[in-house]
C-alpha cells in the first residue's frame, strides 16, 4: 500500500514569501504529525492532529506557522512571510493510534533565500 | 516536562556490537520507541518497549528498565548500512498525544 507522501520534495523561496507544504497520510491513520528537522539535528515537533479533536499546536514556533487537516486526511502546513531560519526539512508522519508506530513521509526540504 | 538523553555519536567497526543508551525523565511513562534515520532519508520505526526486558528483532534488540528510566538499542553484527542516526522517543506524559524524540545518536560503522 501507499505510504505517507509529501509535496513538494524541494521548495526554494525568497524571504518574505508564503509557502504551503502538503502531506497525504496513510489511509485510515487518524493521527498526523508535522516535524521540522534542521541539518544534523533532531526532530522538532510542530503540530499534531488526532481525528476530529482540536490540534495540538504547542510546537509551532511562531504565528507565521499554521496547519490544517481537511476531512481527516490531507494536511497542509503553511508558513507565512518565510525567514531564513525556517530553512529545514519538514517531515510529516501518521500513525494508527496516538503514540503508536509513526510512518514518516520523505519530507519537504525548504530553502529560504 | 520530559527530557531524553542519548550520546551524540558512536563509532564501531563492521561485525562488532554496539549499544546506544537512552535515559529519560518523564512524570508518566508509556513506553520507549526507537527510530532509525539514514542521511537524507525519513525516520523509520525500529522497536517499542512498554515493559521491562529485552525485545529482539533480528540483529537489533531493544532493552528497557523502567525503574532506572533507561533503555538501550543493541545492534549486532554491524554492517556498513547500519550507519545512520538513531532516535529514542517517549510519549508526552502531559497530553499523551505526541512522541518526544531524543536528539539522536549518529552511528558511524567503519570497515
Coordinates of C-alpha atoms in Angstrom, one line a residue:
Chain A
X1 CA 0.0 0.0 0.0
X2 CA 1.0 3.6 -0.3
X3 CA 3.0 5.2 2.4
X4 CA 3.0 8.8 3.6
X5 CA 3.6 11.2 0.7
X6 CA 4.7 14.9 0.8
X7 CA 4.9 17.6 -1.8
X8 CA 6.8 19.3 -3.0
X9 CA 10.0 17.4 -2.2
X10 CA 12.0 20.6 -2.5
X11 CA 11.0 24.2 -2.2
X12 CA 13.2 27.2 -2.7
X13 CA 11.6 30.5 -1.9
X14 CA 12.5 34.1 -1.2
X15 CA 12.5 35.6 2.2
X16 CA 9.0 37.1 2.9
X17 CA 7.1 34.8 0.7
X18 CA 4.4 32.3 1.9
X19 CA 4.8 28.6 1.3
X20 CA 2.4 25.6 1.6
X21 CA 3.6 22.1 2.3
X22 CA 1.3 19.2 1.7
X23 CA 1.1 15.8 3.5
X24 CA -1.0 12.8 2.4
X25 CA -1.1 10.3 5.3
X26 CA -1.6 6.6 5.1
X27 CA -5.3 5.9 4.6
X28 CA -7.1 5.1 7.9
X29 CA -4.4 6.7 10.1
X30 CA -6.2 9.1 12.4
X31 CA -3.1 10.7 13.9
X32 CA -0.9 13.1 11.8
X33 CA 2.2 14.9 12.9
X34 CA 4.4 17.6 11.5
X35 CA 8.0 17.9 12.5
X36 CA 10.9 20.1 11.5
X37 CA 14.5 18.9 11.2
X38 CA 17.5 21.1 10.7
X39 CA 20.7 19.6 9.2
X40 CA 22.2 17.2 11.6
X41 CA 19.6 17.9 14.3
X42 CA 16.8 16.0 16.0
X43 CA 13.1 16.1 15.3
X44 CA 11.3 19.3 16.4
X45 CA 7.6 18.7 17.0
X46 CA 5.4 21.3 15.3
X47 CA 1.7 20.2 15.4
X48 CA -0.4 17.1 15.9
X49 CA -3.9 16.2 14.6
X50 CA -6.0 13.3 16.0
X51 CA -9.3 12.6 14.4
X52 CA -11.7 15.5 14.9
X53 CA -10.1 16.8 18.1
X54 CA -8.6 20.2 18.3
X55 CA -5.0 20.0 17.1
X56 CA -2.1 20.3 19.5
X57 CA -0.3 23.4 18.2
X58 CA 2.1 23.6 21.1
X59 CA 5.2 23.2 18.9
X60 CA 4.5 25.9 16.3
X61 CA 7.5 28.3 16.6
X62 CA 5.5 31.5 15.8
X63 CA 2.2 32.7 14.5
X64 CA 3.6 32.6 11.0
X65 CA 3.1 28.9 11.1
X66 CA -0.3 27.3 10.7
X67 CA -1.6 23.9 9.6
X68 CA -4.9 22.4 8.8
X69 CA -6.2 18.9 8.1
X70 CA -9.2 18.6 5.8
X71 CA -11.6 15.7 6.0
X72 CA -9.4 13.9 8.5
X73 CA -6.9 13.1 5.7
X74 CA -4.7 15.6 3.8
X75 CA -2.8 18.2 5.8
X76 CA -1.3 21.5 4.7
X77 CA 1.4 23.3 6.7
X78 CA 1.6 27.0 5.8
X79 CA 4.5 29.3 6.6
X80 CA 3.8 32.9 6.1
X81 CA 6.5 35.6 5.5
X82 CA 9.2 33.0 5.4
X83 CA 12.5 33.7 7.1
X84 CA 15.9 32.2 6.5
X85 CA 15.8 30.4 9.8
X86 CA 12.7 28.5 8.5
X87 CA 15.1 26.6 6.2
X88 CA 14.9 22.9 7.2
X89 CA 13.3 19.6 6.2
X90 CA 9.7 19.4 7.1
X91 CA 8.6 15.9 7.9
X92 CA 5.0 14.6 8.2
X93 CA 4.1 11.3 9.9
X94 CA 1.0 9.4 10.5
X95 CA 0.0 6.6 12.9
X96 CA -2.9 4.4 13.6
X97 CA -3.1 5.4 17.3
X98 CA -1.9 8.2 19.4
X99 CA 1.7 7.2 20.1
X100 CA 2.0 4.1 18.0
X101 CA 4.5 3.5 15.3
X102 CA 4.8 6.6 13.2
X103 CA 5.2 6.3 9.5
X104 CA 7.1 9.2 8.0
X105 CA 7.0 10.8 4.6
X106 CA 10.1 11.6 2.6
X107 CA 10.0 15.3 3.8
X108 CA 10.0 18.6 2.1
X109 CA 13.3 20.4 2.0
X110 CA 12.6 24.1 2.3
X111 CA 15.3 26.7 1.5
X112 CA 14.6 30.3 2.1
X113 CA 17.0 32.6 0.3
Chain B
X1 CA 8.5 18.3 31.5
X2 CA 10.3 15.5 29.8
X3 CA 13.8 15.0 28.5
X4 CA 15.7 12.3 26.9
X5 CA 19.5 11.9 26.7
X6 CA 21.5 9.8 24.3
X7 CA 25.1 10.1 23.1
X8 CA 25.6 12.3 20.1
X9 CA 28.0 10.0 18.3
X10 CA 29.1 6.4 18.4
X11 CA 31.7 4.7 16.2
X12 CA 32.1 1.0 15.6
X13 CA 33.6 -1.4 13.1
X14 CA 31.8 -3.9 10.8
X15 CA 30.8 -7.1 12.6
X16 CA 31.0 -5.6 16.0
X17 CA 28.2 -5.0 18.6
X18 CA 27.2 -1.5 19.6
X19 CA 24.9 -0.3 22.3
X20 CA 23.1 3.1 22.2
X21 CA 21.8 4.2 25.5
X22 CA 18.9 6.4 26.3
X23 CA 17.9 7.8 29.6
X24 CA 14.6 9.7 30.1
X25 CA 12.8 11.8 32.6
X26 CA 9.1 11.8 32.5
X27 CA 6.3 12.1 35.0
X28 CA 4.4 9.3 33.4
X29 CA 5.7 6.5 31.2
X30 CA 4.1 4.7 28.3
X31 CA 6.9 3.0 26.5
X32 CA 10.2 3.7 24.8
X33 CA 10.5 3.7 21.0
X34 CA 13.5 3.7 18.7
X35 CA 13.7 5.1 15.2
X36 CA 16.5 4.9 12.5
X37 CA 17.2 7.6 10.0
X38 CA 19.7 7.4 7.2
X39 CA 21.2 10.6 5.9
X40 CA 18.7 12.2 3.6
X41 CA 16.0 9.8 4.5
X42 CA 13.0 9.7 6.7
X43 CA 12.9 8.1 10.2
X44 CA 11.7 4.5 10.3
X45 CA 10.4 2.7 13.3
X46 CA 12.6 0.0 14.8
X47 CA 11.1 -1.0 18.1
X48 CA 8.8 -0.3 21.0
X49 CA 9.2 -1.4 24.6
X50 CA 6.4 -1.0 27.0
X51 CA 7.6 -3.5 29.6
X52 CA 11.0 -4.2 31.2
X53 CA 13.3 -6.5 29.4
X54 CA 14.8 -7.2 26.1
X55 CA 13.0 -7.3 22.7
X56 CA 14.8 -8.9 19.9
X57 CA 14.2 -8.4 16.2
X58 CA 16.9 -9.9 14.0
X59 CA 20.2 -8.1 14.5
X60 CA 18.6 -5.4 16.6
X61 CA 17.4 -5.6 20.2
X62 CA 16.0 -3.0 22.5
X63 CA 16.0 -3.1 26.3
X64 CA 14.0 -1.2 28.9
X65 CA 14.4 -0.8 32.6
X66 CA 11.5 1.4 33.9
X67 CA 12.9 1.5 37.4
X68 CA 16.1 3.0 36.0
X69 CA 14.4 5.2 33.4
X70 CA 16.8 3.7 31.0
X71 CA 16.8 1.9 27.7
X72 CA 19.2 0.9 25.0
X73 CA 19.3 -0.2 21.4
X74 CA 21.7 -3.1 20.7
X75 CA 22.9 -3.6 17.2
X76 CA 24.8 -6.8 16.5
X77 CA 26.9 -8.0 13.5
X78 CA 27.2 -4.4 12.4
X79 CA 27.0 -3.7 8.7
X80 CA 28.0 -0.5 6.8
X81 CA 24.3 0.1 6.1
X82 CA 23.7 0.5 9.8
X83 CA 25.5 3.9 9.6
X84 CA 22.6 6.2 10.5
X85 CA 21.1 8.3 13.2
X86 CA 19.1 6.6 15.9
X87 CA 16.5 8.3 18.0
X88 CA 14.8 7.2 21.2
X89 CA 11.3 8.6 21.9
X90 CA 8.7 8.5 24.7
X91 CA 5.1 9.6 24.7
X92 CA 4.4 13.1 26.0
X93 CA 3.3 12.5 29.6
X94 CA 1.3 15.7 29.6
X95 CA -1.1 15.1 26.8
X96 CA -0.2 11.6 25.7
X97 CA -0.7 13.0 22.3
X98 CA 2.7 13.0 20.7
X99 CA 6.1 11.5 20.9
X100 CA 9.1 13.4 22.3
X101 CA 12.2 12.5 20.5
X102 CA 15.8 12.5 21.8
X103 CA 18.4 14.5 19.9
X104 CA 19.7 11.4 18.2
X105 CA 22.9 9.3 18.1
X106 CA 24.9 9.3 15.0
X107 CA 26.4 5.8 14.4
X108 CA 29.3 5.5 12.1
X109 CA 30.3 2.0 11.0
X110 CA 33.8 1.6 9.6
X111 CA 35.3 -1.3 7.7

